[in-house]
mmCIF file of C-alpha atoms in Angstrom:
data_model
loop_
_atom_site.group_PDB
_atom_site.id
_atom_site.type_symbol
_atom_site.label_atom_id
_atom_site.label_comp_id
_atom_site.label_asym_id
_atom_site.label_seq_id
_atom_site.Cartn_x
_atom_site.Cartn_y
_atom_site.Cartn_z
ATOM 1 C CA MET A 369 -38.636 2.620 -3.905
ATOM 2 C CA ARG A 370 -36.348 5.315 -4.136
ATOM 3 C CA ARG A 371 -33.864 7.832 -2.357
ATOM 4 C CA THR A 372 -32.094 10.814 -3.494
ATOM 5 C CA ALA A 373 -28.421 10.439 -3.223
ATOM 6 C CA LEU A 374 -26.675 12.125 -0.312
ATOM 7 C CA ALA A 375 -23.400 13.948 -1.006
ATOM 8 C CA ALA A 376 -23.108 12.983 2.384
ATOM 9 C CA THR A 377 -0.434 -13.063 -5.607
ATOM 10 C CA ALA A 378 -1.695 -13.368 -8.981
ATOM 11 C CA ALA A 379 -3.784 -10.299 -9.734
ATOM 12 C CA ALA A 380 -1.058 -7.748 -8.464
ATOM 13 C CA ALA A 381 1.621 -9.356 -10.745
ATOM 14 C CA ALA A 382 -1.486 -9.195 -13.420
ATOM 15 C CA LEU A 383 -1.735 -5.404 -12.926
ATOM 16 C CA ILE A 384 1.743 -4.855 -12.741
ATOM 17 C CA ALA A 385 2.567 -6.876 -15.971
ATOM 18 C CA CYS A 386 -0.175 -4.810 -17.688
ATOM 19 C CA ALA A 387 1.723 -1.546 -17.515
ATOM 20 C CA GLN A 388 4.094 -3.243 -19.984
ATOM 21 C CA THR A 389 1.036 -3.507 -22.662
ATOM 22 C CA ALA A 390 -0.047 -1.431 -24.965
ATOM 23 C CA ALA A 391 -2.404 1.548 -24.515
ATOM 24 C CA LEU A 392 -5.759 -0.057 -23.496
ATOM 25 C CA ALA A 393 -4.986 -3.420 -24.713
ATOM 26 C CA ALA A 394 -6.654 -6.380 -23.068
ATOM 27 C CA THR A 395 -4.901 -9.149 -21.834
ATOM 28 C CA PRO A 396 -7.092 -12.158 -22.190
ATOM 29 C CA THR A 397 -5.333 -15.301 -20.903
ATOM 30 C CA PRO A 398 -8.283 -18.040 -20.390
ATOM 31 C CA SER A 399 -6.411 -19.393 -17.537
ATOM 32 C CA SER A 400 -5.970 -16.129 -15.528
ATOM 33 C CA MET A 401 -8.401 -14.698 -13.502
ATOM 34 C CA ALA A 402 -7.875 -11.022 -14.708
ATOM 35 C CA GLY A 403 -7.792 -9.220 -17.577
ATOM 36 C CA THR A 404 -6.230 -5.968 -17.397
ATOM 37 C CA ALA A 405 -5.685 -2.611 -19.150
ATOM 38 C CA VAL A 406 -4.052 0.575 -18.378
ATOM 39 C CA ASN A 407 -4.393 4.476 -19.482
ATOM 40 C CA HIS A 408 -1.834 6.180 -21.265
ATOM 41 C CA THR A 409 -3.874 9.482 -22.015
ATOM 42 C CA SER A 410 -3.058 12.297 -20.086
ATOM 43 C CA GLU A 411 -5.047 14.091 -17.550
ATOM 44 C CA ALA A 412 -5.188 16.899 -19.419
ATOM 45 C CA LYS A 413 -6.481 15.199 -22.534
ATOM 46 C CA LEU A 414 -9.232 13.295 -20.495
ATOM 47 C CA ASP A 415 -10.319 16.776 -18.566
ATOM 48 C CA ALA A 416 -10.557 18.549 -22.189
ATOM 49 C CA TYR A 417 -12.489 15.677 -23.584
ATOM 50 C CA TRP A 418 -15.226 15.733 -21.283
ATOM 51 C CA THR A 419 -16.819 18.810 -21.715
ATOM 52 C CA PRO A 420 -20.223 19.480 -20.250
ATOM 53 C CA GLN A 421 -21.864 19.104 -23.467
ATOM 54 C CA ARG A 422 -20.358 15.007 -23.663
ATOM 55 C CA LEU A 423 -21.151 14.720 -20.458
ATOM 56 C CA ALA A 424 -24.922 15.671 -21.118
ATOM 57 C CA LYS A 425 -25.018 13.230 -24.334
ATOM 58 C CA ALA A 426 -23.581 10.531 -22.730
ATOM 59 C CA LYS A 427 -25.743 7.462 -22.698
ATOM 60 C CA PRO A 428 -27.049 4.713 -20.729
ATOM 61 C CA LEU A 429 -25.044 1.101 -21.172
ATOM 62 C CA ASP A 430 -27.342 -1.636 -20.894
ATOM 63 C CA ALA A 431 -26.637 -5.263 -19.916
ATOM 64 C CA PRO A 432 -25.416 -7.733 -22.873
ATOM 65 C CA ALA A 433 -28.394 -8.868 -24.514
ATOM 66 C CA LYS A 434 -28.175 -12.379 -23.393
ATOM 67 C CA ALA A 435 -29.350 -13.625 -20.160
ATOM 68 C CA PRO A 436 -28.150 -16.183 -17.902
ATOM 69 C CA SER A 437 -29.972 -19.311 -18.555
ATOM 70 C CA ALA A 438 -30.964 -21.970 -16.080
ATOM 71 C CA LYS A 439 -29.798 -24.706 -18.731
ATOM 72 C CA ALA A 440 -26.335 -22.850 -18.927
ATOM 73 C CA PRO A 441 -23.436 -24.137 -16.778
ATOM 74 C CA ARG A 442 -23.144 -22.019 -13.311
ATOM 75 C CA GLY A 443 -19.865 -19.781 -13.206
ATOM 76 C CA SER A 444 -16.782 -21.433 -12.854
ATOM 77 C CA ASP A 445 -16.184 -19.819 -9.392
ATOM 78 C CA THR A 446 -19.726 -20.381 -7.222
ATOM 79 C CA ALA A 447 -18.237 -22.599 -4.482
ATOM 80 C CA HIS A 448 -17.702 -20.312 -1.297
ATOM 81 C CA GLY A 449 -14.210 -20.103 -0.302
ATOM 82 C CA LYS A 450 -12.812 -18.164 2.615
ATOM 83 C CA PRO A 451 -14.841 -14.912 3.684
ATOM 84 C CA ARG A 452 -13.177 -11.967 3.536
ATOM 85 C CA LEU A 453 -14.186 -8.545 4.601
ATOM 86 C CA ILE A 454 -12.497 -5.074 4.205
ATOM 87 C CA PRO A 455 -14.585 -2.645 6.499
ATOM 88 C CA ALA A 456 -16.133 0.629 5.499
ATOM 89 C CA THR A 457 -13.535 3.849 6.059
ATOM 90 C CA LYS A 458 -14.530 7.307 6.870
ATOM 91 C CA PRO A 459 -12.957 10.008 4.929
ATOM 92 C CA SER A 460 -9.437 10.970 5.836
ATOM 93 C CA THR A 461 -9.094 13.626 8.688
ATOM 94 C CA LYS A 462 -6.442 15.404 6.608
ATOM 95 C CA ALA A 463 -9.081 15.557 3.352
ATOM 96 C CA VAL A 464 -9.588 19.353 2.387
ATOM 97 C CA ASN A 465 -13.392 20.625 2.853
ATOM 98 C CA SER A 466 -14.915 16.788 3.139
ATOM 99 C CA THR A 467 -18.098 17.218 4.391
ATOM 100 C CA ALA A 468 -19.065 13.419 3.039
ATOM 101 C CA ALA A 469 -20.149 10.599 5.731
ATOM 102 C CA ALA A 470 -18.909 7.378 5.529
ATOM 103 C CA SER A 471 -21.937 6.434 3.551
ATOM 104 C CA VAL A 472 -22.621 4.371 0.401
ATOM 105 C CA TRP A 473 -24.792 7.312 -0.741
ATOM 106 C CA GLY A 474 -21.524 9.577 -0.943
ATOM 107 C CA THR A 475 -19.356 6.769 -2.257
ATOM 108 C CA THR A 476 -21.552 5.625 -5.474
ATOM 109 C CA GLY A 477 -21.354 7.778 -8.177
ATOM 110 C CA ARG A 478 -21.545 8.479 -12.076
ATOM 111 C CA LEU A 479 -18.953 6.103 -14.217
ATOM 112 C CA VAL A 480 -18.681 7.822 -17.631
ATOM 113 C CA PHE A 481 -16.622 6.431 -20.339
ATOM 114 C CA THR A 482 -16.232 5.681 -23.994
ATOM 115 C CA VAL A 483 -17.133 2.787 -26.220
ATOM 116 C CA PRO A 484 -14.539 3.021 -29.244
ATOM 117 C CA GLY A 485 -16.575 3.263 -32.522
ATOM 118 C CA LYS A 486 -20.118 3.821 -30.985
ATOM 119 C CA GLY A 487 -20.008 7.124 -28.221
ATOM 120 C CA ASP A 488 -19.992 7.770 -24.900
ATOM 121 C CA TYR A 489 -22.054 5.783 -22.032
ATOM 122 C CA ILE A 490 -22.790 5.952 -18.583
ATOM 123 C CA CYS A 491 -22.813 3.157 -15.554
ATOM 124 C CA THR A 492 -22.706 3.400 -11.820
ATOM 125 C CA ALA A 493 -19.734 2.694 -9.540
ATOM 126 C CA ASN A 494 -18.595 2.914 -5.931
ATOM 127 C CA VAL A 495 -15.809 3.618 -4.112
ATOM 128 C CA VAL A 496 -14.492 0.468 -1.881
ATOM 129 C CA THR A 497 -11.897 0.473 0.771
ATOM 130 C CA SER A 498 -8.568 -0.381 -0.766
ATOM 131 C CA ASN A 499 -4.760 -0.245 -0.068
ATOM 132 C CA ASN A 500 -4.372 2.609 -2.317
ATOM 133 C CA HIS A 501 -7.222 4.658 -1.702
ATOM 134 C CA ASP A 502 -8.114 4.571 -5.154
ATOM 135 C CA VAL A 503 -10.448 1.724 -6.250
ATOM 136 C CA ILE A 504 -14.060 1.865 -7.325
ATOM 137 C CA SER A 505 -16.181 -1.369 -8.160
ATOM 138 C CA THR A 506 -18.492 -1.711 -11.141
ATOM 139 C CA GLY A 507 -19.930 -4.267 -13.792
ATOM 140 C CA ARG A 508 -17.464 -5.892 -16.201
ATOM 141 C CA HIS A 509 -19.543 -4.943 -18.962
ATOM 142 C CA CYS A 510 -19.072 -1.195 -17.969
ATOM 143 C CA VAL A 511 -15.269 -2.005 -18.887
ATOM 144 C CA ILE A 512 -14.997 -4.396 -22.094
ATOM 145 C CA ASP A 513 -17.021 -6.254 -24.063
ATOM 146 C CA ILE A 514 -16.405 -9.862 -22.867
ATOM 147 C CA ASP A 515 -17.220 -11.529 -25.911
ATOM 148 C CA THR A 516 -14.990 -9.322 -28.563
ATOM 149 C CA HIS A 517 -12.552 -8.090 -25.817
ATOM 150 C CA GLN A 518 -12.813 -4.736 -26.783
ATOM 151 C CA THR A 519 -11.950 -2.446 -23.800
ATOM 152 C CA PHE A 520 -13.636 0.939 -23.227
ATOM 153 C CA THR A 521 -11.790 4.064 -22.458
ATOM 154 C CA ASN A 522 -12.069 7.837 -21.189
ATOM 155 C CA PHE A 523 -13.141 6.388 -17.748
ATOM 156 C CA ARG A 524 -14.505 9.269 -15.505
ATOM 157 C CA PHE A 525 -15.875 8.929 -11.925
ATOM 158 C CA ALA A 526 -17.821 11.445 -9.558
ATOM 159 C CA PRO A 527 -18.854 10.328 -6.482
ATOM 160 C CA GLY A 528 -22.163 11.369 -4.857
ATOM 161 C CA TYR A 529 -23.317 12.405 -8.432
ATOM 162 C CA ASP A 530 -26.760 13.590 -8.550
ATOM 163 C CA ARG A 531 -28.620 14.909 -11.504
ATOM 164 C CA GLY A 532 -25.597 16.626 -12.920
ATOM 165 C CA ASN A 533 -23.817 17.808 -9.902
ATOM 166 C CA ALA A 534 -20.762 15.986 -9.188
ATOM 167 C CA PRO A 535 -20.042 17.535 -5.402
ATOM 168 C CA HIS A 536 -16.567 16.521 -5.110
ATOM 169 C CA GLY A 537 -15.498 17.012 -8.728
ATOM 170 C CA TRP A 538 -14.606 14.058 -11.313
ATOM 171 C CA TRP A 539 -11.666 11.438 -11.210
ATOM 172 C CA ASN A 540 -9.643 10.038 -14.259
ATOM 173 C CA TRP A 541 -8.643 6.474 -14.239
ATOM 174 C CA ARG A 542 -4.944 5.006 -14.605
ATOM 175 C CA SER A 543 -5.837 1.198 -14.553
ATOM 176 C CA MET A 544 -8.581 -1.484 -14.485
ATOM 177 C CA GLY A 545 -9.259 -5.265 -13.987
ATOM 178 C CA TRP A 546 -12.131 -7.454 -14.633
ATOM 179 C CA ARG A 547 -12.686 -11.428 -14.324
ATOM 180 C CA GLU A 548 -11.663 -13.405 -17.234
ATOM 181 C CA ASP A 549 -12.323 -16.601 -15.736
ATOM 182 C CA ASP A 550 -15.858 -16.797 -16.251
ATOM 183 C CA THR A 551 -17.587 -15.084 -19.154
ATOM 184 C CA SER A 552 -20.893 -15.601 -17.743
ATOM 185 C CA PRO A 553 -23.359 -13.072 -16.199
ATOM 186 C CA GLY A 554 -22.059 -14.336 -13.221
ATOM 187 C CA GLY A 555 -18.450 -13.166 -13.371
ATOM 188 C CA ASP A 556 -19.595 -9.613 -14.486
ATOM 189 C CA ASN A 557 -17.016 -7.825 -11.617
ATOM 190 C CA ALA A 558 -14.638 -5.009 -12.316
ATOM 191 C CA PHE A 559 -12.666 -2.632 -10.653
ATOM 192 C CA ILE A 560 -11.139 0.450 -11.791
ATOM 193 C CA VAL A 561 -7.995 2.322 -10.070
ATOM 194 C CA LEU A 562 -8.123 6.107 -10.108
ATOM 195 C CA SER A 563 -5.824 8.666 -10.661
ATOM 196 C CA THR A 564 -5.485 11.311 -7.435
ATOM 197 C CA GLY A 565 -8.237 13.968 -8.630
ATOM 198 C CA GLY A 566 -11.347 15.892 -7.768
ATOM 199 C CA ASN A 567 -11.854 19.405 -6.556
ATOM 200 C CA THR A 568 -8.732 18.996 -4.047
ATOM 201 C CA GLY A 569 -6.341 16.606 -6.075
ATOM 202 C CA GLN A 570 -6.403 13.822 -3.774
ATOM 203 C CA HIS A 571 -7.221 10.316 -3.658
ATOM 204 C CA VAL A 572 -11.057 9.631 -3.960
ATOM 205 C CA GLN A 573 -11.223 7.245 -0.475
ATOM 206 C CA ASP A 574 -9.488 10.010 1.408
ATOM 207 C CA VAL A 575 -12.485 12.359 0.100
ATOM 208 C CA VAL A 576 -15.743 10.565 0.605
ATOM 209 C CA GLY A 577 -14.612 7.518 2.474
ATOM 210 C CA GLY A 578 -15.064 3.870 1.335
ATOM 211 C CA SER A 579 -17.584 1.077 1.209
ATOM 212 C CA GLY A 580 -16.608 -1.919 3.109
ATOM 213 C CA ILE A 581 -16.231 -4.842 0.559
ATOM 214 C CA GLY A 582 -17.030 -8.632 1.187
ATOM 215 C CA PHE A 583 -16.157 -11.888 -0.621
ATOM 216 C CA ASN A 584 -17.580 -15.147 -0.374
ATOM 217 C CA TRP A 585 -20.132 -13.991 1.871
ATOM 218 C CA ALA A 586 -23.445 -16.100 2.535
ATOM 219 C CA THR A 587 -25.597 -15.000 -0.135
ATOM 220 C CA ASN A 588 -28.801 -15.137 2.516
ATOM 221 C CA ASN A 589 -28.298 -11.772 4.072
ATOM 222 C CA TYR A 590 -30.984 -9.242 3.679
ATOM 223 C CA ALA A 591 -29.349 -6.618 1.105
ATOM 224 C CA HIS A 592 -30.299 -2.946 -0.406
ATOM 225 C CA ALA A 593 -28.777 -2.306 -4.077
ATOM 226 C CA ILE A 594 -28.129 1.191 -5.325
ATOM 227 C CA GLY A 595 -27.785 2.733 -8.839
ATOM 228 C CA ILE A 596 -27.951 5.713 -10.758
ATOM 229 C CA PRO A 597 -30.174 4.972 -13.794
ATOM 230 C CA GLY A 598 -29.915 7.387 -16.644
ATOM 231 C CA ASP A 599 -33.767 8.212 -16.788
ATOM 232 C CA LYS A 600 -33.533 9.577 -13.212
ATOM 233 C CA ASP A 601 -30.013 10.624 -13.049
ATOM 234 C CA TYR A 602 -30.127 10.306 -9.250
ATOM 235 C CA ALA A 603 -29.180 7.172 -7.007
ATOM 236 C CA VAL A 604 -32.333 5.105 -6.350
ATOM 237 C CA TRP A 605 -32.448 1.896 -4.557
ATOM 238 C CA CYS A 606 -34.038 -1.172 -3.241
ATOM 239 C CA GLU A 607 -34.169 -3.803 -0.657
ATOM 240 C CA GLY A 608 -35.027 -7.450 -0.074
ATOM 241 C CA MET A 609 -33.735 -11.144 0.513
ATOM 242 C CA PRO A 610 -31.687 -12.288 -2.221
ATOM 243 C CA TYR A 611 -31.846 -15.828 -3.559
ATOM 244 C CA ASP A 612 -29.297 -17.702 -5.218
ATOM 245 C CA SER A 613 -29.617 -16.993 -9.216
ATOM 246 C CA TYR A 614 -28.421 -18.280 -12.335
ATOM 247 C CA GLN A 615 -24.304 -18.759 -12.733
ATOM 248 C CA GLY A 616 -23.655 -18.294 -9.472
ATOM 249 C CA GLY A 617 -25.290 -14.734 -8.947
ATOM 250 C CA VAL A 618 -28.179 -13.507 -6.470
ATOM 251 C CA SER A 619 -31.458 -11.703 -7.638
ATOM 252 C CA LEU A 620 -33.777 -9.610 -5.883
ATOM 253 C CA ARG A 621 -37.849 -9.520 -6.394
ATOM 254 C CA ASP A 622 -39.619 -6.496 -6.819
ATOM 255 C CA CYS A 623 -36.437 -4.393 -7.431
ATOM 256 C CA ASN A 624 -37.911 -1.325 -9.679
ATOM 257 C CA GLY A 625 -36.073 1.315 -11.205
ATOM 258 C CA LEU A 626 -32.894 0.238 -12.004
ATOM 259 C CA SER A 627 -32.782 0.861 -15.207
ATOM 260 C CA GLY A 628 -29.951 1.811 -17.830
ATOM 261 C CA GLY A 629 -26.904 3.731 -16.129
ATOM 262 C CA ALA A 630 -27.387 1.535 -12.989
ATOM 263 C CA SER A 631 -24.944 -0.981 -14.138
ATOM 264 C CA GLY A 632 -22.158 -1.861 -11.833
ATOM 265 C CA GLY A 633 -24.055 -0.369 -8.995
ATOM 266 C CA PRO A 634 -23.429 -1.967 -5.687
ATOM 267 C CA PHE A 635 -24.987 -4.667 -3.807
ATOM 268 C CA ILE A 636 -24.465 -4.507 -0.446
ATOM 269 C CA ALA A 637 -25.201 -6.477 3.162
ATOM 270 C CA ASN A 638 -24.710 -4.967 6.635
ATOM 271 C CA TYR A 639 -26.099 -1.704 5.496
ATOM 272 C CA GLN A 640 -26.387 0.716 9.119
ATOM 273 C CA ASN A 641 -28.221 3.760 9.657
ATOM 274 C CA ASP A 642 -25.169 5.951 8.973
ATOM 275 C CA GLY A 643 -25.630 4.787 5.248
ATOM 276 C CA SER A 644 -22.009 2.253 5.912
ATOM 277 C CA ALA A 645 -22.321 -0.971 4.304
ATOM 278 C CA VAL A 646 -20.459 -4.079 2.754
ATOM 279 C CA GLN A 647 -20.543 -4.371 -0.931
ATOM 280 C CA THR A 648 -20.543 -8.143 -1.854
ATOM 281 C CA GLY A 649 -21.814 -8.166 -5.913
ATOM 282 C CA SER A 650 -22.127 -5.833 -8.865
ATOM 283 C CA TYR A 651 -25.418 -4.782 -10.695
ATOM 284 C CA PHE A 652 -25.695 -6.914 -14.064
ATOM 285 C CA GLY A 653 -29.209 -6.248 -15.217
ATOM 286 C CA SER A 654 -32.625 -7.860 -15.102
ATOM 287 C CA TRP A 655 -34.655 -10.390 -16.652
ATOM 288 C CA GLY A 656 -38.164 -10.248 -14.408
ATOM 289 C CA ASP A 657 -35.898 -9.972 -11.630
ATOM 290 C CA ALA A 658 -32.845 -7.806 -10.818
ATOM 291 C CA TYR A 659 -29.134 -9.694 -11.052
ATOM 292 C CA TRP A 660 -25.966 -8.988 -9.544
ATOM 293 C CA ALA A 661 -22.688 -10.851 -9.862
ATOM 294 C CA TYR A 662 -21.606 -11.877 -6.905
ATOM 295 C CA TYR A 663 -18.234 -11.302 -5.192
ATOM 296 C CA ARG A 664 -16.289 -14.605 -4.987
ATOM 297 C CA ASP A 665 -12.504 -15.932 -4.940
ATOM 298 C CA ALA A 666 -12.063 -14.549 -8.343
ATOM 299 C CA ALA A 667 -13.235 -11.022 -7.770
ATOM 300 C CA TRP A 668 -10.671 -11.182 -4.773
ATOM 301 C CA GLN A 669 -8.182 -11.743 -7.050
ATOM 302 C CA VAL A 670 -9.069 -9.079 -9.270
ATOM 303 C CA PHE A 671 -9.541 -6.368 -6.301
ATOM 304 C CA ASN A 672 -6.427 -7.324 -4.738
ATOM 305 C CA GLY A 673 -4.514 -6.579 -7.919
ATOM 306 C CA ALA A 674 -6.312 -3.446 -8.110
ATOM 307 C CA GLN A 675 -5.914 -2.144 -4.750
ATOM 308 C CA ASN A 676 -1.916 -2.604 -4.677
ATOM 309 C CA ALA A 677 -1.421 -0.953 -8.177
#
């Protein structure tokens, strides 16, 4: 099933501390919830790097080959803590030339980046409501190789992306955080903090709005899932009743079409007719059934650092 995209306090301290690290240096402290990295490449250099040719040649990033195992230990953060909800937000009334609705179809977009030594790649990301109006959600494997701790770079994001068209322009990154406590697929959550940008030099949330985001929600809510696979280059979706899966994640049956490039796409509950929704996980990959890393307490810690950066 598919639908064309419509254009329509621990972790905070960790992200502050990351500004003192070397450029793009990961901080893999086993006892910490969050790993972090910051961008030291200028806006001008990032703009110059992402030529139309590079954007066109960027390849889908597949999930790590190792699938979660039923015999492997469950993730370290599978117990439900306090349920949290940050509601969806509409675009700011001060936004210049903003015509997007408060819809996940307008907030979900294309994430491009560079894996050093390998080339340029694509994933999916989503604008989520945040204090700084700059946060997008994605999958951890779209920002770092968690096994080697090689961080990726040159992140750029276009909300509402559809077959090469970026209706609101592109935003560059300034920092990012990811779950460091659990290296299994169940911990595959990451958040990127963007600079102001796009066509009008604004915060991304002010231009397109932000999806709601929920942590420690019950996993038996009817769900939708969205991603932008490279073989289609526009947003596709599936829906159904999720079930608890390996290592603290959730899965959907018969969720077809979320191939390479859809990684990091939002898993959403409480989808409304206007497209507003609450994101509760990030897409990792598929082993027969599609799999998402669910947002729990550790993801909240990472997000809270990002939204206050």
